[in-house]
Tab-separated table of N, CA, C and O in Angstrom:
chain	number	residue	atom	x	y	z
U	1	UNK	N	-5.782	-9.575	-15.515
U	1	UNK	CA	-5.724	-8.129	-15.637
U	1	UNK	C	-6.325	-7.457	-14.409
U	1	UNK	O	-7.118	-8.037	-13.693
U	2	UNK	N	-5.978	-6.230	-14.241
U	2	UNK	CA	-6.512	-5.446	-13.130
U	2	UNK	C	-7.968	-5.077	-13.400
U	2	UNK	O	-8.403	-4.977	-14.541
U	3	UNK	N	-8.722	-4.861	-12.333
U	3	UNK	CA	-10.124	-4.505	-12.471
U	3	UNK	C	-10.258	-3.107	-13.059
U	3	UNK	O	-11.044	-2.878	-13.974
U	4	UNK	N	-9.479	-2.150	-12.547
U	4	UNK	CA	-9.479	-0.775	-13.051
U	4	UNK	C	-8.047	-0.293	-13.148
U	4	UNK	O	-7.174	-0.789	-12.435
U	5	UNK	N	-7.814	0.695	-13.967
U	5	UNK	CA	-6.476	1.257	-14.033
U	5	UNK	C	-6.226	2.097	-12.785
U	5	UNK	O	-7.153	2.611	-12.151
U	6	UNK	N	-4.963	2.227	-12.438
U	6	UNK	CA	-4.626	2.990	-11.235
U	6	UNK	C	-4.945	4.477	-11.413
U	6	UNK	O	-5.283	5.159	-10.443
U	7	UNK	N	-4.890	4.990	-12.631
U	7	UNK	CA	-5.228	6.398	-12.868
U	7	UNK	C	-6.719	6.652	-12.649
U	7	UNK	O	-7.105	7.688	-12.105
U	8	UNK	N	-7.548	5.703	-13.051
U	8	UNK	CA	-8.988	5.842	-12.828
U	8	UNK	C	-9.320	5.802	-11.339
U	8	UNK	O	-10.134	6.584	-10.849
U	9	UNK	N	-8.664	4.910	-10.607
U	9	UNK	CA	-8.861	4.835	-9.158
U	9	UNK	C	-8.443	6.152	-8.512
U	9	UNK	O	-9.140	6.679	-7.637
U	10	UNK	N	-7.328	6.709	-8.950
U	10	UNK	CA	-6.844	7.970	-8.382
U	10	UNK	C	-7.825	9.112	-8.644
U	10	UNK	O	-8.084	9.935	-7.770
U	11	UNK	N	-8.402	9.165	-9.848
U	11	UNK	CA	-9.372	10.218	-10.149
U	11	UNK	C	-10.607	10.118	-9.253
U	11	UNK	O	-11.192	11.136	-8.880
U	12	UNK	N	-10.991	8.915	-8.894
U	12	UNK	CA	-12.154	8.730	-8.010
U	12	UNK	C	-11.830	9.023	-6.547
U	12	UNK	O	-12.692	9.478	-5.801
U	13	UNK	N	-10.599	8.783	-6.140
U	13	UNK	CA	-10.234	8.811	-4.722
U	13	UNK	C	-9.563	10.109	-4.284
U	13	UNK	O	-9.642	10.467	-3.113
U	14	UNK	N	-8.964	10.850	-5.173
U	14	UNK	CA	-8.071	11.945	-4.767
U	14	UNK	C	-8.704	13.025	-3.903
U	14	UNK	O	-8.069	13.528	-2.991
U	15	UNK	N	-9.938	13.411	-4.165
U	15	UNK	CA	-10.575	14.465	-3.356
U	15	UNK	C	-11.684	13.938	-2.452
U	15	UNK	O	-12.065	14.598	-1.501
U	16	UNK	N	-12.195	12.759	-2.751
U	16	UNK	CA	-13.382	12.260	-2.059
U	16	UNK	C	-13.096	11.167	-1.044
U	16	UNK	O	-14.006	10.593	-0.480
U	17	UNK	N	-11.854	10.852	-0.798
U	17	UNK	CA	-11.506	9.771	0.111
U	17	UNK	C	-11.733	10.183	1.569
U	17	UNK	O	-11.541	11.346	1.939
U	18	UNK	N	-12.126	9.227	2.385
U	18	UNK	CA	-12.319	9.517	3.810
U	18	UNK	C	-10.984	9.658	4.537
U	18	UNK	O	-10.948	10.093	5.680
U	19	UNK	N	-9.883	9.301	3.880
U	19	UNK	CA	-8.559	9.407	4.484
U	19	UNK	C	-7.932	10.793	4.312
U	19	UNK	O	-6.939	11.104	4.938
U	20	UNK	N	-8.498	11.644	3.448
U	20	UNK	CA	-7.910	12.952	3.132
U	20	UNK	C	-8.157	13.939	4.259
U	20	UNK	O	-9.259	14.060	4.775
U	21	UNK	N	-7.084	14.654	4.640
U	21	UNK	CA	-7.160	15.703	5.645
U	21	UNK	C	-6.534	16.959	5.058
U	21	UNK	O	-5.471	16.879	4.438
U	22	UNK	N	-7.184	18.103	5.217
U	22	UNK	CA	-6.647	19.359	4.717
U	22	UNK	C	-6.236	20.210	5.905
U	22	UNK	O	-7.065	20.583	6.738
U	23	UNK	N	-4.932	20.497	5.986
U	23	UNK	CA	-4.402	21.298	7.095
U	23	UNK	C	-3.432	22.329	6.558
U	23	UNK	O	-2.503	21.989	5.827
U	24	UNK	N	-3.631	23.558	6.925
U	24	UNK	CA	-2.747	24.666	6.545
U	24	UNK	C	-2.517	24.725	5.047
U	24	UNK	O	-1.411	24.965	4.566
U	25	UNK	N	-3.548	24.467	4.254
U	25	UNK	CA	-3.448	24.541	2.802
U	25	UNK	C	-2.772	23.348	2.148
U	25	UNK	O	-2.511	23.366	0.951
U	26	UNK	N	-2.477	22.313	2.909
U	26	UNK	CA	-1.811	21.122	2.377
U	26	UNK	C	-2.755	19.933	2.527
U	26	UNK	O	-3.393	19.777	3.566
U	27	UNK	N	-2.832	19.099	1.498
U	27	UNK	CA	-3.653	17.891	1.578
U	27	UNK	C	-2.787	16.728	2.029
U	27	UNK	O	-1.803	16.387	1.390
U	28	UNK	N	-3.174	16.131	3.149
U	28	UNK	CA	-2.491	14.966	3.678
U	28	UNK	C	-3.468	13.793	3.675
U	28	UNK	O	-4.661	13.978	3.534
U	29	UNK	N	-2.942	12.586	3.834
U	29	UNK	CA	-3.796	11.412	3.852
U	29	UNK	C	-3.315	10.413	4.903
U	29	UNK	O	-2.128	10.381	5.218
U	30	UNK	N	-4.240	9.654	5.426
U	30	UNK	CA	-3.893	8.630	6.413
U	30	UNK	C	-4.233	7.238	5.895
U	30	UNK	O	-4.468	6.327	6.661
U	31	UNK	N	-4.253	7.080	4.574
U	31	UNK	CA	-4.618	5.789	3.989
U	31	UNK	C	-3.534	4.746	4.227
U	31	UNK	O	-2.365	5.082	4.397
U	32	UNK	N	-3.928	3.473	4.275
U	32	UNK	CA	-2.930	2.416	4.473
U	32	UNK	C	-2.000	2.302	3.271
U	32	UNK	O	-2.388	2.610	2.146
U	33	UNK	N	-0.775	1.905	3.523
U	33	UNK	CA	0.268	1.712	2.511
U	33	UNK	C	0.763	3.021	1.912
U	33	UNK	O	1.409	3.018	0.881
U	34	UNK	N	0.478	4.158	2.519
U	34	UNK	CA	1.045	5.434	2.102
U	34	UNK	C	2.044	5.836	3.174
U	34	UNK	O	1.675	6.279	4.250
U	35	UNK	N	3.324	5.650	2.881
U	35	UNK	CA	4.354	5.865	3.892
U	35	UNK	C	4.666	7.333	4.142
U	35	UNK	O	5.154	7.695	5.199
U	36	UNK	N	4.407	8.217	3.177
U	36	UNK	CA	4.761	9.623	3.329
U	36	UNK	C	3.636	10.481	3.884
U	36	UNK	O	3.888	11.524	4.455
U	37	UNK	N	2.380	10.076	3.672
U	37	UNK	CA	1.248	10.860	4.145
U	37	UNK	C	0.812	11.929	3.172
U	37	UNK	O	-0.130	12.668	3.435
U	38	UNK	N	1.447	12.045	2.022
U	38	UNK	CA	1.062	13.036	1.020
U	38	UNK	C	-0.098	12.504	0.182
U	38	UNK	O	-0.154	11.328	-0.136
U	39	UNK	N	-0.985	13.385	-0.195
U	39	UNK	CA	-2.119	12.996	-1.019
U	39	UNK	C	-1.770	13.223	-2.490
U	39	UNK	O	-2.238	14.156	-3.123
U	40	UNK	N	-0.910	12.369	-3.032
U	40	UNK	CA	-0.516	12.439	-4.435
U	40	UNK	C	-0.631	11.055	-5.056
U	40	UNK	O	-0.640	10.045	-4.360
U	41	UNK	N	-0.721	11.022	-6.381
U	41	UNK	CA	-0.828	9.752	-7.091
U	41	UNK	C	0.389	8.877	-6.849
U	41	UNK	O	0.273	7.664	-6.670
U	42	UNK	N	1.551	9.473	-6.802
U	42	UNK	CA	2.799	8.720	-6.649
U	42	UNK	C	2.838	7.939	-5.343
U	42	UNK	O	3.320	6.807	-5.305
U	43	UNK	N	2.333	8.503	-4.256
U	43	UNK	CA	2.418	7.877	-2.943
U	43	UNK	C	1.115	7.229	-2.486
U	43	UNK	O	1.026	6.740	-1.368
U	44	UNK	N	0.093	7.207	-3.322
U	44	UNK	CA	-1.211	6.689	-2.927
U	44	UNK	C	-1.165	5.186	-2.696
U	44	UNK	O	-0.735	4.422	-3.557
U	45	UNK	N	-1.621	4.764	-1.542
U	45	UNK	CA	-1.686	3.344	-1.240
U	45	UNK	C	-2.919	2.679	-1.810
U	45	UNK	O	-2.982	1.468	-1.943
U	46	UNK	N	-3.927	3.468	-2.160
U	46	UNK	CA	-5.146	2.918	-2.739
U	46	UNK	C	-5.041	2.778	-4.256
U	46	UNK	O	-5.567	1.828	-4.825
U	47	UNK	N	-4.372	3.706	-4.917
U	47	UNK	CA	-4.344	3.716	-6.380
U	47	UNK	C	-3.188	2.908	-6.965
U	47	UNK	O	-3.325	2.359	-8.055
U	48	UNK	N	-2.071	2.829	-6.274
U	48	UNK	CA	-0.914	2.130	-6.828
U	48	UNK	C	-1.069	0.621	-6.743
U	48	UNK	O	-1.686	0.099	-5.829
U	49	UNK	N	-0.489	-0.087	-7.704
U	49	UNK	CA	-0.578	-1.546	-7.719
U	49	UNK	C	0.432	-2.184	-6.769
U	49	UNK	O	0.151	-3.195	-6.157
U	50	UNK	N	1.611	-1.605	-6.639
U	50	UNK	CA	2.646	-2.149	-5.760
U	50	UNK	C	2.876	-1.177	-4.613
U	50	UNK	O	3.286	-0.042	-4.823
U	51	UNK	N	2.592	-1.624	-3.395
U	51	UNK	CA	2.803	-0.778	-2.228
U	51	UNK	C	3.370	-1.587	-1.078
U	51	UNK	O	3.242	-2.804	-1.042
U	52	UNK	N	4.000	-0.881	-0.162
U	52	UNK	CA	4.544	-1.477	1.058
U	52	UNK	C	4.042	-0.698	2.260
U	52	UNK	O	3.801	0.502	2.170
U	53	UNK	N	3.933	-1.384	3.389
U	53	UNK	CA	3.592	-0.726	4.652
U	53	UNK	C	4.359	-1.409	5.771
U	53	UNK	O	4.524	-2.623	5.764
U	54	UNK	N	4.850	-0.630	6.706
U	54	UNK	CA	5.560	-1.152	7.865
U	54	UNK	C	4.739	-0.784	9.092
U	54	UNK	O	4.451	0.387	9.323
U	55	UNK	N	4.348	-1.817	9.867
U	55	UNK	CA	3.507	-1.595	11.037
U	55	UNK	C	4.138	-2.249	12.254
U	55	UNK	O	4.734	-3.315	12.145
U	56	UNK	N	3.998	-1.642	13.427
U	56	UNK	CA	4.471	-2.304	14.643
U	56	UNK	C	3.527	-3.444	15.026
U	56	UNK	O	2.323	-3.369	14.821
U	57	UNK	N	4.093	-4.504	15.543
U	57	UNK	CA	3.290	-5.633	16.023
U	57	UNK	C	3.863	-6.110	17.351
U	57	UNK	O	4.861	-5.585	17.837
U	58	UNK	N	3.250	-7.116	17.928
U	58	UNK	CA	3.703	-7.606	19.226
U	58	UNK	C	5.087	-8.262	19.145
U	58	UNK	O	5.816	-8.303	20.120
U	59	UNK	N	5.455	-8.781	17.981
U	59	UNK	CA	6.743	-9.452	17.811
U	59	UNK	C	7.795	-8.571	17.159
U	59	UNK	O	8.842	-9.050	16.761
U	60	UNK	N	7.541	-7.300	17.008
U	60	UNK	CA	8.487	-6.395	16.356
U	60	UNK	C	7.792	-5.617	15.261
U	60	UNK	O	6.769	-5.000	15.491
U	61	UNK	N	8.339	-5.677	14.053
U	61	UNK	CA	7.758	-4.982	12.917
U	61	UNK	C	7.159	-5.981	11.932
U	61	UNK	O	7.647	-7.094	11.792
U	62	UNK	N	6.116	-5.551	11.234
U	62	UNK	CA	5.497	-6.369	10.204
U	62	UNK	C	5.490	-5.582	8.912
U	62	UNK	O	5.088	-4.417	8.881
U	63	UNK	N	5.929	-6.215	7.839
U	63	UNK	CA	5.942	-5.596	6.520
U	63	UNK	C	4.780	-6.167	5.726
U	63	UNK	O	4.643	-7.374	5.601
U	64	UNK	N	3.890	-5.303	5.219
U	64	UNK	CA	2.788	-5.765	4.381
U	64	UNK	C	3.015	-5.267	2.966
U	64	UNK	O	3.434	-4.140	2.745
U	65	UNK	N	2.709	-6.144	2.025
U	65	UNK	CA	2.954	-5.868	0.614
U	65	UNK	C	1.673	-6.164	-0.149
U	65	UNK	O	1.059	-7.202	0.043
U	66	UNK	N	1.272	-5.228	-1.012
U	66	UNK	CA	0.076	-5.443	-1.816
U	66	UNK	C	0.425	-6.354	-2.988
U	66	UNK	O	1.418	-6.140	-3.669
U	67	UNK	N	-0.388	-7.379	-3.196
U	67	UNK	CA	-0.152	-8.356	-4.254
U	67	UNK	C	-0.460	-7.760	-5.619
U	67	UNK	O	-1.370	-6.950	-5.762
U	68	UNK	N	0.271	-8.183	-6.627
U	68	UNK	CA	0.035	-7.705	-7.982
U	68	UNK	C	-0.459	-8.823	-8.885
U	68	UNK	O	-0.523	-8.662	-10.090
U	69	UNK	N	-0.822	-9.968	-8.294
U	69	UNK	CA	-1.308	-11.086	-9.099
U	69	UNK	C	-2.712	-10.766	-9.619
U	69	UNK	O	-3.578	-10.332	-8.870
U	70	UNK	N	-2.943	-10.985	-10.896
U	70	UNK	CA	-4.273	-10.717	-11.448
U	70	UNK	C	-5.366	-11.594	-10.828
U	70	UNK	O	-6.519	-11.185	-10.752
U	71	UNK	N	-5.005	-12.792	-10.370
U	71	UNK	CA	-6.010	-13.675	-9.781
U	71	UNK	C	-6.542	-13.140	-8.449
U	71	UNK	O	-7.633	-13.509	-8.024
U	72	UNK	N	-5.787	-12.255	-7.782
U	72	UNK	CA	-6.211	-11.688	-6.502
U	72	UNK	C	-6.928	-10.357	-6.647
U	72	UNK	O	-7.310	-9.752	-5.654
U	73	UNK	N	-7.129	-9.880	-7.865
U	73	UNK	CA	-7.689	-8.547	-8.079
U	73	UNK	C	-9.108	-8.417	-7.547
U	73	UNK	O	-9.502	-7.356	-7.090
U	74	UNK	N	-9.874	-9.473	-7.596
U	74	UNK	CA	-11.268	-9.406	-7.150
U	74	UNK	C	-11.467	-9.927	-5.732
U	74	UNK	O	-12.596	-10.067	-5.275
U	75	UNK	N	-10.373	-10.255	-5.041
U	75	UNK	CA	-10.461	-10.746	-3.662
U	75	UNK	C	-9.649	-9.823	-2.754
U	75	UNK	O	-8.449	-10.002	-2.570
U	76	UNK	N	-10.263	-8.819	-2.164
U	76	UNK	CA	-9.525	-7.858	-1.345
U	76	UNK	C	-8.823	-8.481	-0.149
U	76	UNK	O	-7.787	-7.996	0.274
U	77	UNK	N	-9.372	-9.558	0.392
U	77	UNK	CA	-8.750	-10.158	1.564
U	77	UNK	C	-7.410	-10.813	1.236
U	77	UNK	O	-6.550	-10.947	2.104
U	78	UNK	N	-7.210	-11.220	-0.007
U	78	UNK	CA	-5.949	-11.867	-0.377
U	78	UNK	C	-5.000	-10.926	-1.109
U	78	UNK	O	-3.963	-11.363	-1.604
U	79	UNK	N	-5.324	-9.639	-1.189
U	79	UNK	CA	-4.442	-8.683	-1.857
U	79	UNK	C	-3.196	-8.369	-1.036
U	79	UNK	O	-2.129	-8.155	-1.583
U	80	UNK	N	-3.322	-8.307	0.279
U	80	UNK	CA	-2.215	-7.884	1.132
U	80	UNK	C	-1.581	-9.093	1.800
U	80	UNK	O	-2.255	-9.900	2.427
U	81	UNK	N	-0.267	-9.221	1.641
U	81	UNK	CA	0.505	-10.291	2.279
U	81	UNK	C	1.371	-9.656	3.359
U	81	UNK	O	2.086	-8.689	3.108
U	82	UNK	N	1.336	-10.201	4.575
U	82	UNK	CA	2.112	-9.660	5.691
U	82	UNK	C	3.239	-10.609	6.057
U	82	UNK	O	3.055	-11.821	6.080
U	83	UNK	N	4.405	-10.038	6.353
U	83	UNK	CA	5.583	-10.804	6.731
U	83	UNK	C	6.193	-10.172	7.976
U	83	UNK	O	6.518	-8.983	7.961
U	84	UNK	N	6.345	-10.929	9.069
U	84	UNK	CA	7.008	-10.352	10.244
U	84	UNK	C	8.507	-10.216	9.986
U	84	UNK	O	9.135	-11.101	9.411
U	85	UNK	N	9.063	-9.084	10.375
U	85	UNK	CA	10.502	-8.854	10.235
U	85	UNK	C	11.177	-9.346	11.499
U	85	UNK	O	10.953	-8.820	12.582
U	86	UNK	N	11.990	-10.364	11.359
U	86	UNK	CA	12.657	-10.976	12.499
U	86	UNK	C	14.085	-10.469	12.597
U	86	UNK	O	14.503	-9.593	11.860
U	87	UNK	N	14.853	-11.059	13.482
U	87	UNK	CA	16.231	-10.609	13.678
U	87	UNK	C	17.105	-10.889	12.468
U	87	UNK	O	17.935	-10.100	12.100
U	88	UNK	N	16.923	-12.050	11.838
U	88	UNK	CA	17.749	-12.410	10.700
U	88	UNK	C	17.187	-11.728	9.451
U	88	UNK	O	16.182	-12.139	8.896
U	89	UNK	N	17.845	-10.694	8.984
U	89	UNK	CA	17.346	-9.889	7.881
U	89	UNK	C	17.374	-10.648	6.562
U	89	UNK	O	16.541	-10.436	5.698
U	90	UNK	N	18.324	-11.578	6.385
U	90	UNK	CA	18.401	-12.331	5.130
U	90	UNK	C	17.171	-13.209	4.940
U	90	UNK	O	16.636	-13.325	3.836
U	91	UNK	N	16.692	-13.841	6.015
U	91	UNK	CA	15.486	-14.656	5.920
U	91	UNK	C	14.251	-13.805	5.650
U	91	UNK	O	13.361	-14.208	4.912
U	92	UNK	N	14.214	-12.614	6.235
U	92	UNK	CA	13.086	-11.723	6.001
U	92	UNK	C	13.032	-11.259	4.554
U	92	UNK	O	11.973	-11.188	3.949
U	93	UNK	N	14.185	-10.964	3.975
U	93	UNK	CA	14.254	-10.524	2.577
U	93	UNK	C	13.788	-11.645	1.658
U	93	UNK	O	13.040	-11.417	0.701
U	94	UNK	N	14.197	-12.893	1.927
U	94	UNK	CA	13.750	-14.026	1.115
U	94	UNK	C	12.234	-14.207	1.209
U	94	UNK	O	11.570	-14.493	0.219
U	95	UNK	N	11.686	-14.056	2.405
U	95	UNK	CA	10.250	-14.211	2.596
U	95	UNK	C	9.478	-13.136	1.846
U	95	UNK	O	8.408	-13.394	1.280
U	96	UNK	N	10.008	-11.915	1.828
U	96	UNK	CA	9.347	-10.818	1.129
U	96	UNK	C	9.371	-11.052	-0.374
U	96	UNK	O	8.383	-10.857	-1.072
U	97	UNK	N	10.494	-11.531	-0.901
U	97	UNK	CA	10.600	-11.793	-2.337
U	97	UNK	C	9.681	-12.918	-2.759
U	97	UNK	O	9.141	-12.916	-3.860
U	98	UNK	N	9.481	-13.921	-1.909
U	98	UNK	CA	8.638	-15.053	-2.249
U	98	UNK	C	7.154	-14.722	-2.221
U	98	UNK	O	6.363	-15.401	-2.852
U	99	UNK	N	6.759	-13.700	-1.468
U	99	UNK	CA	5.340	-13.320	-1.419
U	99	UNK	C	5.044	-12.536	-2.620
U	99	UNK	O	4.494	-12.047	-3.237
């Protein structure tokens, strides 16, 4: 099981996170795994159990996926699995599904 529910995490993080930025009356965030930058529960990379992030790397792009295995819930270092996106998209899709 998960350590905390995602709604409880969101209630703790939504206004007090160090990633939150307020500009022109809009709340934005720079947290990892938030692809849109909006500070909402739906797009939160900290509160959601399943998230994706695409980052540039030296070999192209890297896709990181947050693990949903209950055994990894108490080990933050093993929560995120990274997969380099190579030229052959079919192999990359298989690698992502297997993680």
